[in-house]
Amino acid sequence: MSESLPKETMSTYRVQGFSCASCAQTFEDNVKALEGVQEAKVNFGASKISVYGEATTEDLEKAGAFENLKVTAEYGGKDPKSEELDKEEKIPFYKKHSTLLYSTLFMAFGFLSMFVNGNENIVTALLFITSMLVGGLSLFRVGLQNLIRFQFDMRTLMTVAVIGGVIIGEWAEVAIVVILFAISEALERFSMDRARQSIHSLMDIAPKEAIVRRNGQEITIHVNDIAIGDIMLVKPGQKIAMDGVIVNGYSSINQAAITGESVPVEKAVDDEVFAGTLNEEGLLEVKITKLVEDTTISKIIHLVEEAQGERAPSQAFVDKFAKYYTPSIMVIAALVAIVPPLFFDGSWGNWVYLGLATLVVGCPCALVISTPISIVSAIGNAAKKGVLVKGGVYLEEIGGLKAIAFDKTGTLTKGVPVVTDFNLLNKQVEEKELLSIITALEYRSQHPLASAIMKKAEQENIPYSDISVTDFSSITGRGIKGIVKGTTYYIGSPKLFKELFVPDFIQDFEDKVKNLQNQGKTAMIIGTEENILAVIAVADEVRETSKHVIQKLHQLGLKKTIMLTGDNKGTADAIGTHVGVSDIQAELMPQDKLDYIKQLRAEYGNVAMVGDGVNDAPALAASSVGIAMGGAGTDTALETADVALMGDDLRKLPFTVKLSRKTLNIIKANITFAIAIKIVALLLVIPGWLTLWIAILSDMGATLLVALNGLRLMRVKE
């Protein structure tokens, strides 16, 4: 895509009716040739075209007239007109394939006539020619146009083969070839549509209408007409139509559509909700924060469709291959037809026939469709499971990963400190009373770990805000102190109590604190000048899933898993050892993380970085594949990463690696099979066994098997 072209001049259109990748390419070339168009880019996987410059839908439909393409403008992916168009397209089977059915009928009569009147009879010939014309008219029209322009695609090859077959009088075979080609195109279209359907089903997740309160009245309106700031009402059991913030109500919401996480999430006032998620319990009033084209689900759909437009390495290879392969096949076919009769006394009729069969075998249908259908199926499947892959390139890269680096905070851990230990050491004080004093002091300290202590007090319903604290002060680098009910309390590090010369500060107690610190916890002592009363430890909690995920990745054969963190070495070692990573790098600045990723790439080639997408942006960008946690809440994660785990769930990572490897294997198998079947069929030329219908059957069989093999990726489970 031309970088210099301004984004404003770009319009995106949905296209209906693509039958094959090469037809999409022809359409793209036709659009580029339109007056006022500077650049055009077809996304075959998503059935869309981006046009830079001025063009009307009529102009575009004229450019696609060779295949009867329907074009509609896309308004943020939610155009009511295009929705109607989608609905109208449900045509009964017999109408949709009427030409094919009539063509088959005429062919059947042709065989009947051949049986009764013989092959040379004019009725037989007319019936077969009618069958050919009915079934292959659109094929011939495009094929002849291409022939005049010297554009060699599948239809050009087929047209040449059919004309040749008619000239040498092979009516019956040519009629079969035309029908089989039409069937193989219908199957190709069907399987590509099935793959696309997995994306279209994402569009149906969010409702098209919502109940909104305006001027004291409740009205149902289309989502396109909702404005930011509107109050939307969502009843229990209803799907949420727009992104927003709850202003009234409490409920549990099933966010599986966005995050792939099936367990409902509790939501109350001031919590964010997403379009397409299901309100399970209470009545909610939601203030709209984003327009329909900016909702999280719209962004996901947009990114998935963009991802299909991104050429995967194997797809680029196939496109290049087909470009040189098609003319080569025409040359080989010409040589097969001409060389034996000219130099080896062969019969012209026989060798021209074999030359035509060679042309048909050469159709690169199976080869061209082998990669896009696999990529579309896999990306669609991943999106449904809450994994957003931004392109075929990254899907292929993940399969070849040798090392994965993890950020610690917010990735392997939850990123929220919690109180892990509260040990009372003095029996004269009551536990709850002491906790309320600690919380009252911490409440004034604004220390980062104070929130964990306040949360514990709130969970245990311990009041602290009404406790009066006098002479509160912070002792830099040591802790805090304050007077409660006439007693001076201190909270701080062992160093502070050593300096206070507290009588019962003994070695045994210091070891206990050291032990907590070795577990990666921050330990704080509470006491007075006479006594040590308690020790409280706070730590960033490790995700329950982290250990299992690292184990799974090692089982999948990943050579190295590394934890990168800015935290101190003690905490890092404790958490890294617990989750089982193979290497731990602590006390790193963002720049150090970036350098380390570059070093890993030099050593292993293919390296992924998993982070929470905010402070890890440089490292995510430097890795082969940047994987961000929790795309549902953060736009940064969606923007910077190549892959986003929408539900903040690390368990999706082994599934993504598995899906990627399966995709790679299927693409390789498809390409190998498509080429192998061509070679085998071409070898049949030597003994002269290759017939036109064997040729088309090998081509059609390959296309069908390749398509079905690619569609298997839609069924890969976690």
XYZ file of C-alpha atoms in Angstrom:
718
model
C 0.000 0.000 0.000
C 1.356 3.392 -0.917
C 2.499 5.038 2.285
C 2.201 8.552 0.870
C -1.534 8.332 0.215
C -3.598 10.216 2.820
C -5.936 8.077 4.926
C -8.879 10.465 4.285
C -9.080 9.518 0.608
C -9.545 5.835 1.452
C -12.990 4.238 1.285
C -13.691 0.631 2.158
C -16.352 -1.436 0.408
C -17.756 -4.893 1.052
C -17.770 -7.142 -1.997
C -20.071 -10.094 -2.621
C -19.519 -12.765 -5.244
C -15.767 -13.477 -5.322
C -15.372 -17.015 -6.611
C -11.598 -17.325 -6.482
C -8.404 -15.543 -5.488
C -7.378 -14.811 -9.075
C -10.795 -13.230 -9.798
C -10.224 -10.985 -6.781
C -6.876 -10.023 -8.310
C -8.543 -9.247 -11.675
C -11.121 -7.077 -9.882
C -8.327 -5.212 -8.080
C -6.551 -4.537 -11.405
C -9.809 -3.337 -12.998
C -10.461 -0.932 -10.117
C -6.887 0.427 -10.295
C -7.545 1.217 -13.968
C -10.608 3.364 -13.100
C -10.314 7.121 -13.568
C -9.813 8.944 -10.259
C -8.460 5.847 -8.453
C -4.837 6.090 -7.302
C -4.571 2.730 -5.548
C -6.822 -0.211 -4.667
C -6.271 -3.222 -2.422
C -8.532 -6.259 -2.305
C -8.729 -8.269 0.919
C -9.923 -11.642 -0.414
C -10.195 -13.224 3.046
C -12.560 -10.518 4.333
C -14.290 -9.881 0.955
C -13.459 -6.178 1.018
C -11.714 -3.605 -1.141
C -9.977 -0.419 0.017
C -9.986 2.289 -2.641
C -7.752 5.371 -2.554
C -9.237 8.208 -4.586
C -12.684 8.862 -6.047
C -14.957 6.040 -7.222
C -18.699 5.388 -6.968
C -20.225 2.004 -6.156
C -21.566 1.926 -9.747
C -17.999 2.327 -11.097
C -16.793 -0.470 -8.848
C -19.647 -2.776 -9.866
C -18.784 -2.115 -13.527
C -15.181 -3.124 -12.748
C -16.576 -6.323 -11.204
C -19.192 -6.944 -13.926
C -17.122 -9.865 -15.292
C -18.145 -11.789 -12.177
C -21.367 -10.000 -11.293
C -19.885 -8.597 -8.085
C -22.124 -6.653 -5.677
C -20.396 -3.743 -3.937
C -21.669 -1.814 -0.893
C -20.025 1.003 1.028
C -18.931 0.123 4.530
C -19.884 2.509 7.325
C -17.907 1.348 10.344
C -18.868 -2.178 9.373
C -22.473 -1.624 10.456
C -24.275 -0.234 7.424
C -28.013 -1.066 7.625
C -28.163 -1.274 3.804
C -25.357 -3.836 3.660
C -27.099 -5.777 6.436
C -30.209 -5.922 4.250
C -28.039 -7.023 1.320
C -26.624 -9.848 3.436
C -30.144 -10.958 4.344
C -31.399 -10.851 0.749
C -28.569 -13.131 -0.351
C -30.238 -16.228 1.156
C -31.159 -17.780 -2.224
C -32.624 -21.310 -2.448
C -30.136 -23.972 -3.569
C -31.870 -24.756 -6.914
C -31.938 -21.049 -7.877
C -28.357 -20.419 -6.793
C -27.041 -23.319 -8.896
C -29.690 -23.269 -11.673
C -27.128 -22.868 -14.513
C -25.180 -25.848 -13.224
C -28.349 -27.965 -12.953
C -29.562 -27.038 -16.476
C -26.089 -27.668 -17.856
C -26.038 -31.142 -16.249
C -29.527 -31.849 -17.655
C -28.453 -31.007 -21.243
C -25.335 -33.130 -20.777
C -27.483 -36.080 -19.642
C -29.643 -35.690 -22.764
C -26.403 -35.487 -24.788
C -25.274 -38.883 -23.466
C -28.738 -40.300 -24.126
C -28.569 -39.033 -27.729
C -25.025 -40.413 -28.069
C -26.308 -43.825 -26.940
C -29.280 -43.704 -29.368
C -27.970 -41.673 -32.344
C -24.184 -42.106 -32.056
C -21.397 -39.591 -31.388
C -21.301 -38.051 -34.884
C -25.017 -37.113 -34.867
C -25.809 -33.373 -35.035
C -28.367 -33.656 -32.149
C -25.700 -35.167 -29.878
C -23.250 -32.376 -30.759
C -25.896 -29.653 -30.239
C -26.936 -31.025 -26.833
C -23.322 -31.141 -25.602
C -22.591 -27.652 -27.020
C -25.744 -26.302 -25.290
C -24.620 -27.921 -22.022
C -21.190 -26.272 -22.465
C -22.587 -22.833 -23.225
C -25.127 -22.894 -20.364
C -22.588 -24.086 -17.807
C -19.538 -22.206 -19.003
C -20.724 -18.868 -20.407
C -19.314 -16.749 -17.570
C -16.105 -18.818 -17.669
C -15.660 -18.258 -21.434
C -16.463 -14.540 -21.200
C -13.720 -13.940 -18.626
C -11.345 -16.420 -20.250
C -11.570 -14.751 -23.683
C -11.155 -11.261 -22.164
C -8.044 -12.506 -20.327
C -6.712 -14.162 -23.463
C -6.992 -10.866 -25.389
C -5.173 -9.076 -22.532
C -2.565 -11.855 -22.119
C -3.616 -12.433 -18.492
C -3.167 -16.095 -17.684
C -5.316 -17.384 -14.853
C -7.339 -20.549 -14.336
C -10.190 -19.385 -16.544
C -7.835 -18.546 -19.413
C -6.385 -22.073 -19.220
C -9.855 -23.638 -19.106
C -11.127 -21.564 -22.055
C -8.162 -22.556 -24.246
C -8.685 -26.218 -23.286
C -12.419 -26.066 -24.075
C -11.938 -24.328 -27.487
C -9.294 -26.915 -28.408
C -11.568 -29.773 -27.301
C -14.428 -28.449 -29.449
C -12.092 -28.140 -32.494
C -10.967 -31.772 -32.205
C -14.586 -32.891 -31.683
C -14.396 -34.127 -28.039
C -17.929 -32.834 -27.249
C -18.783 -35.141 -24.373
C -15.491 -34.726 -22.522
C -15.473 -30.951 -22.905
C -19.042 -30.771 -21.513
C -17.934 -32.860 -18.490
C -14.874 -30.639 -18.033
C -17.013 -27.458 -18.009
C -19.452 -28.918 -15.477
C -16.703 -30.261 -13.215
C -14.935 -26.892 -13.341
C -18.184 -25.131 -12.382
C -18.645 -27.596 -9.493
C -15.071 -27.074 -8.285
C -15.581 -23.271 -8.375
C -18.843 -23.607 -6.415
C -17.075 -25.776 -3.825
C -14.181 -23.331 -3.604
C -16.626 -20.460 -3.069
C -18.571 -22.461 -0.498
C -15.494 -23.356 1.567
C -14.166 -19.772 1.445
C -17.592 -18.516 2.563
C -17.584 -21.026 5.428
C -14.240 -19.643 6.579
C -15.482 -16.052 6.238
C -18.651 -16.943 8.129
C -16.553 -17.471 11.245
C -15.693 -13.750 11.037
C -19.211 -12.632 10.087
C -20.537 -14.457 13.144
C -18.452 -12.016 15.210
C -20.469 -9.165 13.682
C -23.700 -10.710 14.899
C -22.476 -10.831 18.500
C -23.602 -7.279 19.334
C -27.305 -6.385 18.908
C -28.196 -3.889 16.166
C -30.710 -2.038 18.390
C -30.781 -0.756 21.963
C -33.215 0.806 24.427
C -32.157 4.379 25.179
C -33.656 6.910 27.582
C -34.169 10.317 25.945
C -36.252 13.232 27.253
C -37.661 10.987 29.986
C -38.853 8.407 27.440
C -37.510 4.932 26.694
C -37.101 4.346 22.944
C -35.594 1.518 20.867
C -33.175 2.832 18.247
C -30.549 1.453 15.797
C -27.015 1.464 17.203
C -25.887 3.817 14.381
C -28.151 6.530 15.877
C -26.811 6.274 19.441
C -24.670 9.205 20.611
C -21.920 9.318 23.255
C -23.448 10.232 26.610
C -26.800 8.501 25.923
C -28.134 6.328 28.752
C -28.826 2.780 27.565
C -31.018 0.346 29.506
C -30.023 -3.312 29.551
C -32.472 -5.834 31.007
C -31.428 -9.177 32.551
C -30.769 -11.783 29.845
C -30.166 -9.111 27.196
C -26.976 -8.557 25.238
C -25.245 -5.208 25.665
C -25.309 -3.273 22.378
C -22.636 -0.617 23.029
C -19.481 0.014 25.095
C -20.092 2.177 28.145
C -19.849 2.683 31.893
C -22.490 1.515 34.383
C -24.173 4.486 36.084
C -26.835 2.482 37.920
C -27.301 -1.173 38.777
C -25.266 -4.283 39.615
C -24.996 -7.517 37.657
C -22.769 -10.353 36.570
C -21.822 -10.168 32.900
C -20.739 -12.988 30.618
C -17.858 -11.553 28.576
C -17.071 -14.754 26.645
C -17.761 -13.061 23.298
C -14.936 -10.582 23.867
C -12.511 -12.341 26.173
C -13.216 -16.028 25.520
C -13.603 -16.373 29.320
C -16.795 -18.264 30.166
C -16.981 -17.329 33.878
C -19.244 -14.260 34.357
C -17.653 -11.126 35.828
C -19.283 -9.069 38.601
C -19.911 -5.462 37.509
C -21.178 -2.472 39.499
C -21.402 1.340 39.119
C -18.345 2.893 37.365
C -17.336 -0.445 35.816
C -16.811 -0.667 32.066
C -19.020 -2.937 29.910
C -18.499 -4.032 26.307
C -20.806 -4.434 23.315
C -21.689 -8.054 22.581
C -21.447 -9.239 26.215
C -24.435 -10.751 28.037
C -26.107 -9.177 31.079
C -27.078 -12.148 33.245
C -28.821 -10.746 36.350
C -29.672 -7.135 37.166
C -31.151 -4.186 35.265
C -28.318 -1.888 34.190
C -28.210 1.732 33.145
C -25.144 2.305 30.992
C -23.724 5.614 29.835
C -22.438 5.235 26.252
C -18.710 6.034 25.921
C -17.952 4.979 22.323
C -19.665 5.224 18.938
C -20.632 1.982 17.222
C -17.532 1.876 14.980
C -15.210 2.398 17.987
C -16.584 -0.319 20.282
C -14.187 -3.057 21.348
C -16.038 -5.673 19.269
C -15.890 -3.429 16.145
C -12.155 -2.980 16.696
C -11.720 -6.743 17.003
C -13.671 -7.369 13.774
C -11.681 -4.656 12.007
C -8.362 -6.097 13.205
C -9.346 -9.647 12.261
C -10.342 -8.511 8.758
C -7.117 -6.534 8.402
C -5.279 -9.654 9.556
C -6.725 -11.611 6.645
C -5.451 -8.979 4.242
C -1.924 -9.349 5.619
C -0.104 -11.824 3.416
C 1.425 -14.690 5.330
C 4.909 -15.719 4.102
C 3.560 -18.949 2.573
C 0.768 -17.034 0.818
C 3.280 -14.612 -0.697
C 5.294 -17.643 -1.837
C 2.235 -19.251 -3.468
C 1.251 -16.000 -5.225
C 4.761 -15.623 -6.657
C 4.857 -19.305 -7.598
C 1.483 -19.155 -9.406
C 2.632 -16.074 -11.336
C 5.493 -17.994 -12.998
C 3.823 -21.389 -12.868
C 0.804 -20.539 -15.083
C 2.800 -19.350 -18.160
C 5.176 -22.340 -17.710
C 2.211 -24.747 -17.849
C 1.012 -23.102 -21.089
C 4.462 -23.579 -22.614
C 4.599 -27.245 -21.474
C 1.067 -27.851 -22.871
C 2.043 -26.288 -26.203
C 5.172 -28.487 -26.360
C 3.130 -31.625 -25.549
C 0.695 -30.773 -28.376
C 3.296 -29.830 -31.021
C 6.581 -31.709 -30.459
C 5.473 -35.405 -30.851
C 3.487 -34.879 -34.141
C 6.241 -32.674 -35.649
C 9.301 -34.712 -34.718
C 8.133 -38.208 -33.731
C 5.337 -38.873 -36.177
C 2.629 -38.734 -33.498
C -1.036 -38.233 -34.376
C -2.057 -34.563 -34.178
C -5.531 -35.339 -32.769
C -4.127 -37.447 -29.944
C -1.305 -35.093 -28.912
C -3.360 -31.890 -29.178
C -5.871 -33.627 -26.871
C -3.060 -34.493 -24.414
C -1.803 -30.890 -24.628
C -5.291 -29.641 -23.677
C -5.448 -32.140 -20.787
C -2.057 -30.814 -19.618
C -3.520 -27.289 -19.596
C -6.438 -28.411 -17.437
C -4.140 -30.242 -15.012
C -2.087 -27.079 -14.773
C -4.918 -24.998 -13.233
C -3.413 -23.657 -10.007
C -6.810 -23.551 -8.151
C -5.807 -25.805 -5.282
C -2.467 -24.088 -4.912
C -3.882 -20.553 -4.798
C -6.608 -21.378 -2.260
C -4.396 -23.597 -0.027
C -3.072 -20.788 2.189
C -5.827 -18.121 2.459
C -8.471 -20.622 3.511
C -6.226 -22.029 6.262
C -5.276 -18.558 7.549
C -8.882 -17.280 7.561
C -10.129 -20.420 9.361
C -7.397 -20.231 12.012
C -7.713 -16.476 12.668
C -11.504 -16.815 12.904
C -11.227 -19.714 15.346
C -8.690 -17.837 17.497
C -10.900 -14.705 17.599
C -13.817 -16.787 18.884
C -11.622 -18.168 21.673
C -10.566 -14.655 22.726
C -7.184 -14.546 20.963
C -6.734 -11.739 18.474
C -4.049 -12.470 15.872
C -3.331 -9.458 13.690
C -2.078 -11.249 10.593
C -1.129 -14.478 8.883
C 2.507 -13.454 9.326
C 2.231 -13.623 13.130
C 0.166 -16.793 12.993
C 3.038 -18.473 11.131
C 5.730 -16.915 13.373
C 4.138 -18.267 16.582
C 4.464 -21.803 15.244
C 8.223 -21.388 14.940
C 8.901 -19.768 18.333
C 12.018 -20.947 20.155
C 11.806 -18.674 23.216
C 9.095 -16.696 25.033
C 9.840 -13.823 27.417
C 7.257 -12.831 30.041
C 6.878 -9.572 31.878
C 6.319 -10.343 35.590
C 3.875 -7.774 36.943
C 0.425 -8.087 35.446
C 1.413 -11.039 33.256
C 2.739 -13.895 35.399
C 1.331 -12.107 38.463
C -1.990 -10.317 38.892
C -0.290 -6.934 39.296
C -2.278 -6.178 42.468
C -0.573 -6.421 45.895
C -2.389 -8.441 48.577
C -1.743 -9.201 52.242
C -0.346 -12.732 52.375
C 0.669 -13.048 56.072
C -0.443 -11.346 59.295
C 1.340 -12.921 62.308
C 0.463 -11.630 65.766
C 3.493 -11.913 68.077
C 2.148 -10.330 71.237
C -0.778 -12.005 72.988
C -1.743 -8.835 74.908
C -3.191 -7.141 71.810
C -6.352 -8.164 70.017
C -5.824 -8.995 66.295
C -8.730 -6.942 64.927
C -7.881 -3.926 67.062
C -4.241 -4.009 65.910
C -5.260 -4.365 62.244
C -7.522 -1.300 62.553
C -4.589 0.723 64.037
C -2.228 -0.468 61.261
C -4.803 0.448 58.587
C -5.458 3.876 60.119
C -1.702 4.614 59.986
C -1.207 3.179 56.473
C -4.269 5.110 55.255
C -2.308 8.304 55.927
C 0.970 7.055 54.436
C 0.061 6.908 50.714
C 2.603 4.062 50.455
C 2.016 1.847 47.338
C 1.424 -1.190 49.575
C -1.078 0.621 51.811
C -3.923 -0.256 49.419
C -3.377 -3.989 50.091
C -3.704 -3.474 53.850
C -6.801 -1.275 53.426
C -8.367 -3.925 51.193
C -7.770 -6.613 53.852
C -9.408 -4.421 56.528
C -12.416 -3.813 54.268
C -12.753 -7.550 53.500
C -12.798 -8.318 57.246
C -15.164 -5.389 57.982
C -12.667 -3.705 60.288
C -13.350 0.036 60.769
C -10.314 2.340 60.516
C -11.413 5.734 59.249
C -12.769 6.888 62.655
C -9.538 6.077 64.577
C -7.823 9.288 65.614
C -4.088 9.456 64.793
C -1.920 12.312 66.064
C 1.707 13.260 65.363
C 1.733 11.126 62.195
C 5.047 11.247 60.365
C 6.946 9.340 57.703
C 10.480 8.133 58.548
C 12.253 8.282 55.157
C 13.292 4.879 53.869
C 12.432 3.219 57.186
C 8.658 3.390 57.759
C 5.979 5.452 59.509
C 4.913 6.357 63.071
C 1.886 7.902 64.776
C 0.165 8.170 68.184
C -3.096 6.248 68.727
C -4.808 6.436 72.180
C -1.621 7.802 73.734
C 0.683 5.046 72.432
C 3.283 5.666 69.688
C 3.129 2.917 67.059
C 5.826 2.237 64.456
C 5.434 0.334 61.146
C 8.539 -0.335 59.086
C 11.560 -2.393 58.153
C 13.718 -4.493 60.544
C 16.318 -1.713 60.224
C 13.917 0.748 61.925
C 13.389 -1.509 64.965
C 17.120 -2.199 65.261
C 17.676 1.552 65.513
C 14.901 1.880 68.139
C 16.641 -0.816 70.271
C 13.334 -2.572 70.960
C 14.085 -5.166 73.689
C 12.306 -8.170 72.101
C 13.842 -7.713 68.622
C 15.751 -11.012 68.618
C 17.673 -12.969 65.938
C 14.931 -15.606 65.671
C 12.450 -12.913 64.762
C 14.813 -11.345 62.190
C 15.149 -14.775 60.506
C 11.354 -15.014 60.281
C 11.268 -11.672 58.407
C 14.151 -12.797 56.137
C 12.225 -15.970 55.335
C 9.181 -13.938 54.221
C 11.417 -11.698 52.095
C 12.983 -14.749 50.427
C 9.483 -15.770 49.329
C 9.275 -12.525 47.353
C 7.133 -10.750 49.957
C 7.546 -7.289 51.424
C 7.538 -7.746 55.224
C 6.674 -4.890 57.612
C 6.992 -4.964 61.401
C 4.485 -3.301 63.743
C 5.474 -2.367 67.254
C 6.057 0.233 69.939
C 9.336 1.294 71.565
C 8.883 -1.527 74.098
C 7.375 -4.411 72.132
C 7.175 -5.991 68.735
C 3.481 -6.703 68.141
C 3.123 -8.283 64.708
C 4.581 -8.811 61.263
C 2.533 -8.223 58.099
C 3.648 -9.350 54.618
C 2.387 -8.036 51.276
C 3.087 -9.531 47.838
C 1.984 -9.311 44.243
C -0.075 -12.486 43.850
C 1.002 -14.982 41.181
C -1.772 -15.969 38.745
C -3.066 -19.469 39.470
C -2.576 -20.371 35.800
C 1.051 -19.193 35.354
C 2.785 -22.364 36.554
C 0.561 -24.644 34.446
C 1.056 -22.462 31.322
C 4.878 -22.486 31.615
C 4.794 -26.290 32.059
C 2.563 -26.647 28.977
C 4.918 -24.467 26.873
C 7.934 -26.574 27.894
C 5.960 -29.726 26.974
C 5.267 -28.169 23.553
C 9.034 -28.080 23.077
C 9.841 -24.409 23.645
C 13.538 -24.198 24.454
C 13.442 -21.201 26.761
C 10.960 -19.267 28.904
C 12.315 -16.104 30.502
C 10.825 -13.791 33.126
C 11.776 -10.122 32.767
C 11.094 -7.734 35.635
C 12.123 -4.418 37.114
C 11.592 -5.909 40.597
C 14.406 -6.810 43.021
C 16.304 -10.052 42.605
C 14.883 -11.770 45.709
C 11.233 -11.282 44.681
C 12.022 -12.159 41.065
C 13.795 -15.404 42.035
C 10.950 -16.438 44.340
C 8.245 -15.901 41.694
C 10.342 -17.202 38.771
C 11.210 -20.419 40.630
C 7.571 -20.888 41.684
C 6.174 -20.609 38.132
C 9.053 -22.651 36.648
C 10.544 -20.353 33.988
C 13.938 -21.447 32.676
C 15.598 -18.043 33.150
C 15.049 -14.981 35.397
C 16.205 -11.432 34.632
C 15.577 -8.923 37.434
C 16.069 -5.198 38.139
C 15.576 -4.236 34.462
C 14.616 -0.813 33.132
C 12.365 -0.726 29.987
C 15.515 -0.108 27.893
C 17.176 -3.228 29.431
C 14.133 -5.327 28.513
C 14.406 -4.076 24.941
C 18.138 -4.899 24.775
C 17.529 -8.353 26.251
C 14.834 -9.128 23.640
C 17.250 -8.068 20.866
C 19.901 -10.353 22.362
C 17.397 -13.252 22.479
C 16.478 -12.661 18.827
C 20.131 -12.806 17.849
C 20.472 -16.106 19.723
C 17.162 -17.876 18.944
C 15.747 -16.063 15.896
C 12.062 -16.404 16.699
C 11.159 -14.836 20.057
C 7.837 -13.731 21.553
C 7.341 -11.188 24.336
C 4.245 -11.386 26.550
C 3.407 -8.208 28.448
C 0.503 -6.070 29.576
C 0.944 -3.739 26.641
C 1.595 -0.478 28.495
C 5.169 -0.206 29.794
C 6.215 -3.188 27.677
C 5.461 -1.514 24.322
C 9.154 -1.195 23.220
C 9.942 -4.842 24.057
C 6.680 -6.017 22.424
C 7.632 -4.162 19.249
C 11.189 -5.563 19.195
C 10.141 -9.221 19.461
C 9.165 -11.414 16.476
C 5.664 -11.589 17.965
C 4.415 -9.171 20.635
C 1.660 -10.755 22.749
C -0.387 -8.417 24.964
C -2.450 -9.411 27.985
C -5.993 -8.176 28.455
C -6.900 -6.511 25.194
C -10.503 -5.997 26.349
C -9.666 -3.155 28.687
C -6.674 -1.468 27.120
C -6.521 0.165 23.713
C -2.723 0.233 24.046
C -2.604 -3.562 24.081
C -4.740 -3.768 20.944
C -2.622 -1.175 19.164
C 0.951 -2.234 20.036
C 0.795 -6.012 20.063
C 0.683 -8.487 17.176
C -1.458 -10.834 19.260
C -3.815 -9.855 22.101
C -5.122 -12.291 24.728
C -8.474 -10.572 25.218
C -9.456 -12.219 28.492
C -6.214 -11.547 30.330
C -5.870 -15.329 30.343
C -2.419 -16.893 29.906
C -3.972 -20.319 29.292
C -4.782 -19.149 25.754
C -1.043 -19.037 24.983
C -0.375 -22.807 24.607
C -3.606 -23.034 22.540
C -2.319 -20.281 20.212
C 1.030 -22.068 19.784
C -0.804 -25.337 19.058
C -3.173 -23.645 16.550
C -0.275 -21.916 14.828
C 1.719 -25.143 14.442
C -1.340 -26.932 13.121
C -1.898 -24.084 10.623
C 1.717 -24.315 9.432
C 1.451 -28.088 9.024
C -1.836 -27.841 7.124
C -0.484 -25.114 4.798
C 2.652 -27.182 4.066
C 0.555 -30.309 3.499
C -1.825 -28.379 1.214
C 0.961 -26.910 -0.929
C 2.814 -30.233 -1.148
C -0.356 -32.137 -2.038
C -1.487 -29.549 -4.636
C 1.893 -29.671 -6.406
C 2.298 -33.469 -6.075
C -1.094 -34.246 -7.643
C -0.191 -32.004 -10.615
C 3.123 -33.799 -11.109
C 1.469 -37.242 -10.970
C -1.204 -36.182 -13.503
C 1.435 -34.640 -15.785
C 3.467 -37.868 -15.688
C 0.404 -39.660 -17.142
C 1.086 -37.685 -20.355
C 4.167 -39.832 -21.105
C 2.282 -43.124 -21.644
C -0.584 -41.072 -23.120
C -3.044 -42.046 -20.338
C -4.080 -38.531 -19.376
C -7.686 -37.732 -20.344
C -9.482 -34.410 -19.968
C -11.789 -35.692 -17.286
C -8.906 -37.263 -15.267
C -7.218 -33.860 -15.545
C -10.212 -31.891 -14.248
C -10.948 -34.529 -11.592
C -7.386 -34.306 -10.263
C -7.677 -30.505 -10.197
C -11.120 -30.507 -8.583
C -10.200 -33.253 -6.109
C -7.100 -31.346 -5.050
C -9.075 -28.089 -4.621
C -11.733 -29.816 -2.552
C -9.301 -31.706 -0.311
C -7.162 -28.608 0.231
C -10.247 -26.541 1.148
C -11.613 -29.172 3.553
C -8.178 -29.608 5.126
C -7.945 -25.827 5.703
C -11.437 -25.723 7.246
C -10.318 -28.249 9.895
C -8.577 -25.341 11.634
C -11.974 -23.966 12.627
C -12.388 -26.989 14.888
C -9.099 -26.858 16.835
C -10.005 -26.893 20.543
C -8.215 -25.505 23.579
